[in-house]
Amino acid sequence: MKGTLLVLALLVTRELSIQTEACPLFYEVFGLVALGNKDWLNTALESINATEAEMSALDKIQECYNEAGLAAKGLDLIVMGTISLSKECILS
């Protein structure tokens, strides 16, 4: 489910042609969610003025990652790398 949401987020980002400044922020937040440290995630979210609802939602996603374990995090990393390094993503 989480992998599906990640793919959907990347596709929507690409289709909407969001500025490239959003890409490093997306990867930073995704990485912090996957690392599982709530304090680090909240610090990053506060620096971009995330709303309480956004912070709560990402906390819940982070809890799912922590429950799923290292194998699930590794699989999502492979999916993210495959999408990020694909010809379609690099050429757009």
Coordinates of N, CA and C in Angstrom, one line a residue:
M1 N 0.8 -1.2 0.0 CA 0.0 0.0 0.0 C 0.9 1.3 0.0
K2 N 1.9 1.3 0.9 CA 2.7 2.5 0.9 C 3.5 2.7 -0.4
G3 N 3.9 1.6 -1.0 CA 4.6 1.7 -2.2 C 3.7 2.2 -3.3
T4 N 2.5 1.8 -3.3 CA 1.5 2.3 -4.2 C 1.3 3.8 -4.1
L5 N 1.2 4.3 -2.8 CA 1.1 5.7 -2.5 C 2.3 6.5 -3.0
L6 N 3.5 5.9 -2.8 CA 4.7 6.6 -3.3 C 4.7 6.8 -4.8
V7 N 4.3 5.7 -5.5 CA 4.3 5.7 -7.0 C 3.3 6.8 -7.4
L8 N 2.1 6.8 -6.8 CA 1.1 7.8 -7.1 C 1.6 9.2 -6.9
A9 N 2.2 9.4 -5.7 CA 2.8 10.8 -5.4 C 3.8 11.2 -6.5
L10 N 4.7 10.3 -6.9 CA 5.7 10.6 -7.9 C 5.0 10.9 -9.3
L11 N 4.0 10.2 -9.6 CA 3.3 10.4 -10.9 C 2.6 11.7 -10.9
V12 N 1.9 12.0 -9.8 CA 1.2 13.3 -9.7 C 2.2 14.4 -9.7
T13 N 3.3 14.3 -9.0 CA 4.3 15.4 -9.0 C 4.8 15.6 -10.5
R14 N 5.1 14.5 -11.2 CA 5.6 14.7 -12.5 C 4.5 15.3 -13.5
E15 N 3.3 14.8 -13.3 CA 2.2 15.3 -14.2 C 1.9 16.8 -14.0
L16 N 2.0 17.2 -12.8 CA 1.7 18.6 -12.4 C 2.9 19.5 -12.7
S17 N 4.0 19.0 -13.1 CA 5.2 19.7 -13.4 C 5.6 20.6 -12.2
I18 N 5.6 20.1 -11.0 CA 6.0 20.9 -9.9 C 7.5 21.3 -10.0
Q19 N 7.8 22.5 -9.6 CA 9.1 23.0 -9.7 C 10.2 22.0 -9.1
T20 N 11.4 22.0 -9.7 CA 12.4 21.1 -9.2 C 12.8 21.4 -7.8
E21 N 12.5 22.6 -7.2 CA 12.9 22.8 -5.8 C 12.1 21.9 -4.9
A22 N 11.0 21.4 -5.3 CA 10.2 20.4 -4.5 C 10.9 19.1 -4.4
C23 N 11.7 18.7 -5.4 CA 12.3 17.4 -5.4 C 13.2 17.1 -4.2
P24 N 14.2 18.0 -3.9 CA 15.0 17.7 -2.7 C 14.2 17.6 -1.4
L25 N 13.2 18.4 -1.3 CA 12.4 18.4 -0.1 C 11.6 17.1 0.0
F26 N 11.0 16.6 -1.2 CA 10.3 15.4 -1.2 C 11.2 14.2 -0.7
Y27 N 12.4 14.1 -1.3 CA 13.4 13.1 -0.9 C 13.8 13.2 0.5
E28 N 14.0 14.4 1.0 CA 14.4 14.6 2.4 C 13.3 14.0 3.4
V29 N 12.0 14.5 3.1 CA 10.9 14.0 4.0 C 10.7 12.5 3.8
F30 N 10.7 12.0 2.6 CA 10.6 10.5 2.4 C 11.6 9.8 3.2
G31 N 12.9 10.3 3.1 CA 14.0 9.6 3.8 C 13.8 9.6 5.3
L32 N 13.3 10.8 5.8 CA 13.1 10.9 7.3 C 11.9 10.0 7.7
V33 N 10.9 9.9 6.9 CA 9.8 9.0 7.2 C 10.3 7.6 7.3
A34 N 11.1 7.2 6.3 CA 11.6 5.8 6.3 C 12.6 5.5 7.4
L35 N 13.4 6.5 7.8 CA 14.4 6.3 8.9 C 13.7 6.0 10.3
G36 N 12.5 6.5 10.4 CA 11.7 6.2 11.6 C 11.9 7.1 12.8
N37 N 12.6 8.1 12.7 CA 12.9 9.0 13.9 C 11.9 10.2 13.8
K38 N 10.9 10.2 14.8 CA 9.8 11.2 14.8 C 10.4 12.6 15.0
D39 N 11.4 12.7 15.9 CA 11.9 14.1 16.1 C 12.6 14.7 14.9
W40 N 13.3 13.9 14.2 CA 14.0 14.4 12.9 C 12.9 14.8 11.9
L41 N 11.9 13.9 11.8 CA 10.8 14.2 10.8 C 10.1 15.5 11.2
N42 N 9.7 15.7 12.5 CA 9.0 16.9 12.9 C 9.9 18.1 12.8
T43 N 11.2 18.0 13.0 CA 12.1 19.2 12.8 C 12.0 19.6 11.3
A44 N 12.1 18.7 10.4 CA 12.1 19.0 9.0 C 10.7 19.6 8.6
L45 N 9.7 19.0 9.1 CA 8.3 19.5 8.8 C 8.1 20.9 9.4
E46 N 8.6 21.2 10.5 CA 8.5 22.5 11.1 C 9.2 23.6 10.3
S47 N 10.4 23.1 9.7 CA 11.2 24.1 8.9 C 10.5 24.5 7.6
I48 N 9.5 23.7 7.2 CA 8.7 24.1 6.0 C 7.3 24.5 6.3
N49 N 7.1 24.8 7.6 CA 5.8 25.2 8.1 C 4.6 24.3 7.7
A50 N 4.8 23.0 7.9 CA 3.8 22.0 7.7 C 2.7 22.2 8.7
T51 N 1.4 22.0 8.3 CA 0.3 22.1 9.2 C 0.3 20.9 10.2
E52 N -0.5 21.1 11.2 CA -0.7 20.0 12.2 C -1.2 18.7 11.5
A53 N -2.2 18.9 10.6 CA -2.8 17.8 9.8 C -1.7 17.1 9.0
E54 N -0.8 17.8 8.3 CA 0.2 17.2 7.5 C 1.2 16.5 8.4
M55 N 1.6 17.1 9.6 CA 2.5 16.4 10.5 C 1.9 15.1 11.0
S56 N 0.6 15.2 11.4 CA -0.1 14.0 11.9 C -0.1 12.9 10.9
A57 N -0.4 13.3 9.6 CA -0.5 12.3 8.6 C 0.8 11.6 8.4
L58 N 1.9 12.4 8.3 CA 3.2 11.8 8.1 C 3.7 11.0 9.3
D59 N 3.3 11.4 10.5 CA 3.6 10.6 11.7 C 3.0 9.2 11.6
K60 N 1.7 9.2 11.1 CA 1.0 7.9 10.9 C 1.7 7.0 9.8
I61 N 2.1 7.7 8.8 CA 2.8 6.9 7.7 C 4.1 6.4 8.3
Q62 N 4.8 7.2 9.1 CA 6.1 6.7 9.7 C 5.9 5.6 10.6
E63 N 4.8 5.6 11.4 CA 4.4 4.4 12.2 C 4.3 3.2 11.4
C64 N 3.6 3.3 10.3 CA 3.4 2.1 9.4 C 4.8 1.6 8.9
Y65 N 5.7 2.5 8.5 CA 7.0 2.1 8.1 C 7.7 1.3 9.2
N66 N 7.6 1.9 10.4 CA 8.3 1.3 11.6 C 7.7 -0.1 11.9
E67 N 6.4 -0.3 11.7 CA 5.8 -1.6 12.0 C 6.2 -2.6 10.9
A68 N 6.3 -2.1 9.6 CA 6.6 -3.0 8.5 C 8.0 -3.5 8.5
G69 N 8.9 -2.8 9.1 CA 10.3 -3.3 9.3 C 11.2 -2.9 8.1
L70 N 12.4 -3.4 8.3 CA 13.5 -3.1 7.3 C 13.3 -3.6 5.9
A71 N 12.7 -4.8 5.8 CA 12.4 -5.3 4.5 C 11.5 -4.5 3.6
A72 N 10.4 -4.0 4.3 CA 9.5 -3.1 3.5 C 10.2 -1.8 3.2
K73 N 11.0 -1.2 4.0 CA 11.7 0.0 3.7 C 12.7 -0.2 2.6
G74 N 13.3 -1.4 2.5 CA 14.2 -1.7 1.4 C 13.5 -1.8 0.1
L75 N 12.3 -2.4 0.1 CA 11.5 -2.5 -1.1 C 11.1 -1.2 -1.6
D76 N 10.7 -0.3 -0.7 CA 10.2 1.0 -1.1 C 11.4 1.8 -1.7
L77 N 12.6 1.6 -1.1 CA 13.8 2.3 -1.6 C 14.1 1.8 -3.0
I78 N 14.0 0.5 -3.3 CA 14.2 0.0 -4.6 C 13.2 0.6 -5.6
V79 N 11.9 0.7 -5.2 CA 10.9 1.3 -6.1 C 11.2 2.8 -6.4
M80 N 11.6 3.5 -5.3 CA 11.9 4.9 -5.5 C 13.1 5.1 -6.4
G81 N 14.1 4.3 -6.2 CA 15.3 4.4 -7.1 C 15.0 4.1 -8.5
T82 N 14.2 3.1 -8.7 CA 13.8 2.7 -10.1 C 13.1 3.8 -10.8
I83 N 12.1 4.4 -10.1 CA 11.4 5.5 -10.7 C 12.3 6.7 -10.9
S84 N 13.0 7.1 -9.9 CA 13.9 8.3 -10.0 C 14.9 8.2 -11.1
L85 N 15.4 7.0 -11.3 CA 16.5 6.8 -12.3 C 16.0 6.3 -13.7
S86 N 14.7 6.3 -13.9 CA 14.1 5.8 -15.1 C 14.3 6.9 -16.2
K87 N 14.3 6.5 -17.5 CA 14.5 7.4 -18.6 C 13.4 8.5 -18.5
E88 N 12.2 8.1 -18.3 CA 11.1 9.0 -18.3 C 11.2 10.1 -17.2
C89 N 11.7 9.8 -16.1 CA 11.9 10.7 -15.0 C 13.1 11.6 -15.3
I90 N 14.2 11.1 -15.7 CA 15.4 11.8 -16.0 C 15.2 12.8 -17.1
L91 N 14.5 12.4 -18.2 CA 14.3 13.2 -19.3 C 13.3 14.3 -19.2
S92 N 12.5 14.2 -18.2 CA 11.4 15.2 -18.0 C 11.8 16.4 -17.3

